[in-house]
């Protein structure tokens, strides 16, 4: 009897936690979407301000946007994989396991992508990296 009670408690906890995780993921997705839309509106309004910025400020703004989107591209699959694992905790297929592995690798690659971005977009950083590596 106690085994049945434990398994029924675990089953309901899993269903409740899965529902809570799905709800949290939905809210997070909505928040990210609204944040991105807000930033796009700000960018469209900022186009006049962008043209008035100095060349250095424009370069910094471009670098920031590139770093931001590279972070989104590298970490979005990881977040999706974690939601997949949490919602399908009982049976994770081989395809999901491969996706999780690839998404973790992509998340780690994100750190080296920043070095490449800064190195290619800024001359002074590029020359410092050359001095360090030679």
Short mmCIF file of C-alpha atoms in Angstrom, two decimals, residues 27 39 66 68 81 92-93 96 99 103 106:
data_model
loop_
_atom_site.label_atom_id
_atom_site.label_comp_id
_atom_site.label_asym_id
_atom_site.label_seq_id
_atom_site.Cartn_x
_atom_site.Cartn_y
_atom_site.Cartn_z
CA UNK A 27 5.93 32.93 -19.52
CA UNK A 39 14.43 46.42 -28.23
CA UNK A 66 26.47 40.88 -32.58
CA UNK A 68 23.88 39.66 -27.94
CA UNK A 81 16.88 21.03 -24.36
CA UNK A 92 14.28 10.61 -23.18
CA UNK A 93 14.84 9.38 -26.71
CA UNK A 96 16.70 14.23 -27.57
CA UNK A 99 20.15 17.38 -29.16
CA UNK A 103 23.18 22.20 -27.27
CA UNK A 106 27.05 25.06 -28.48
#
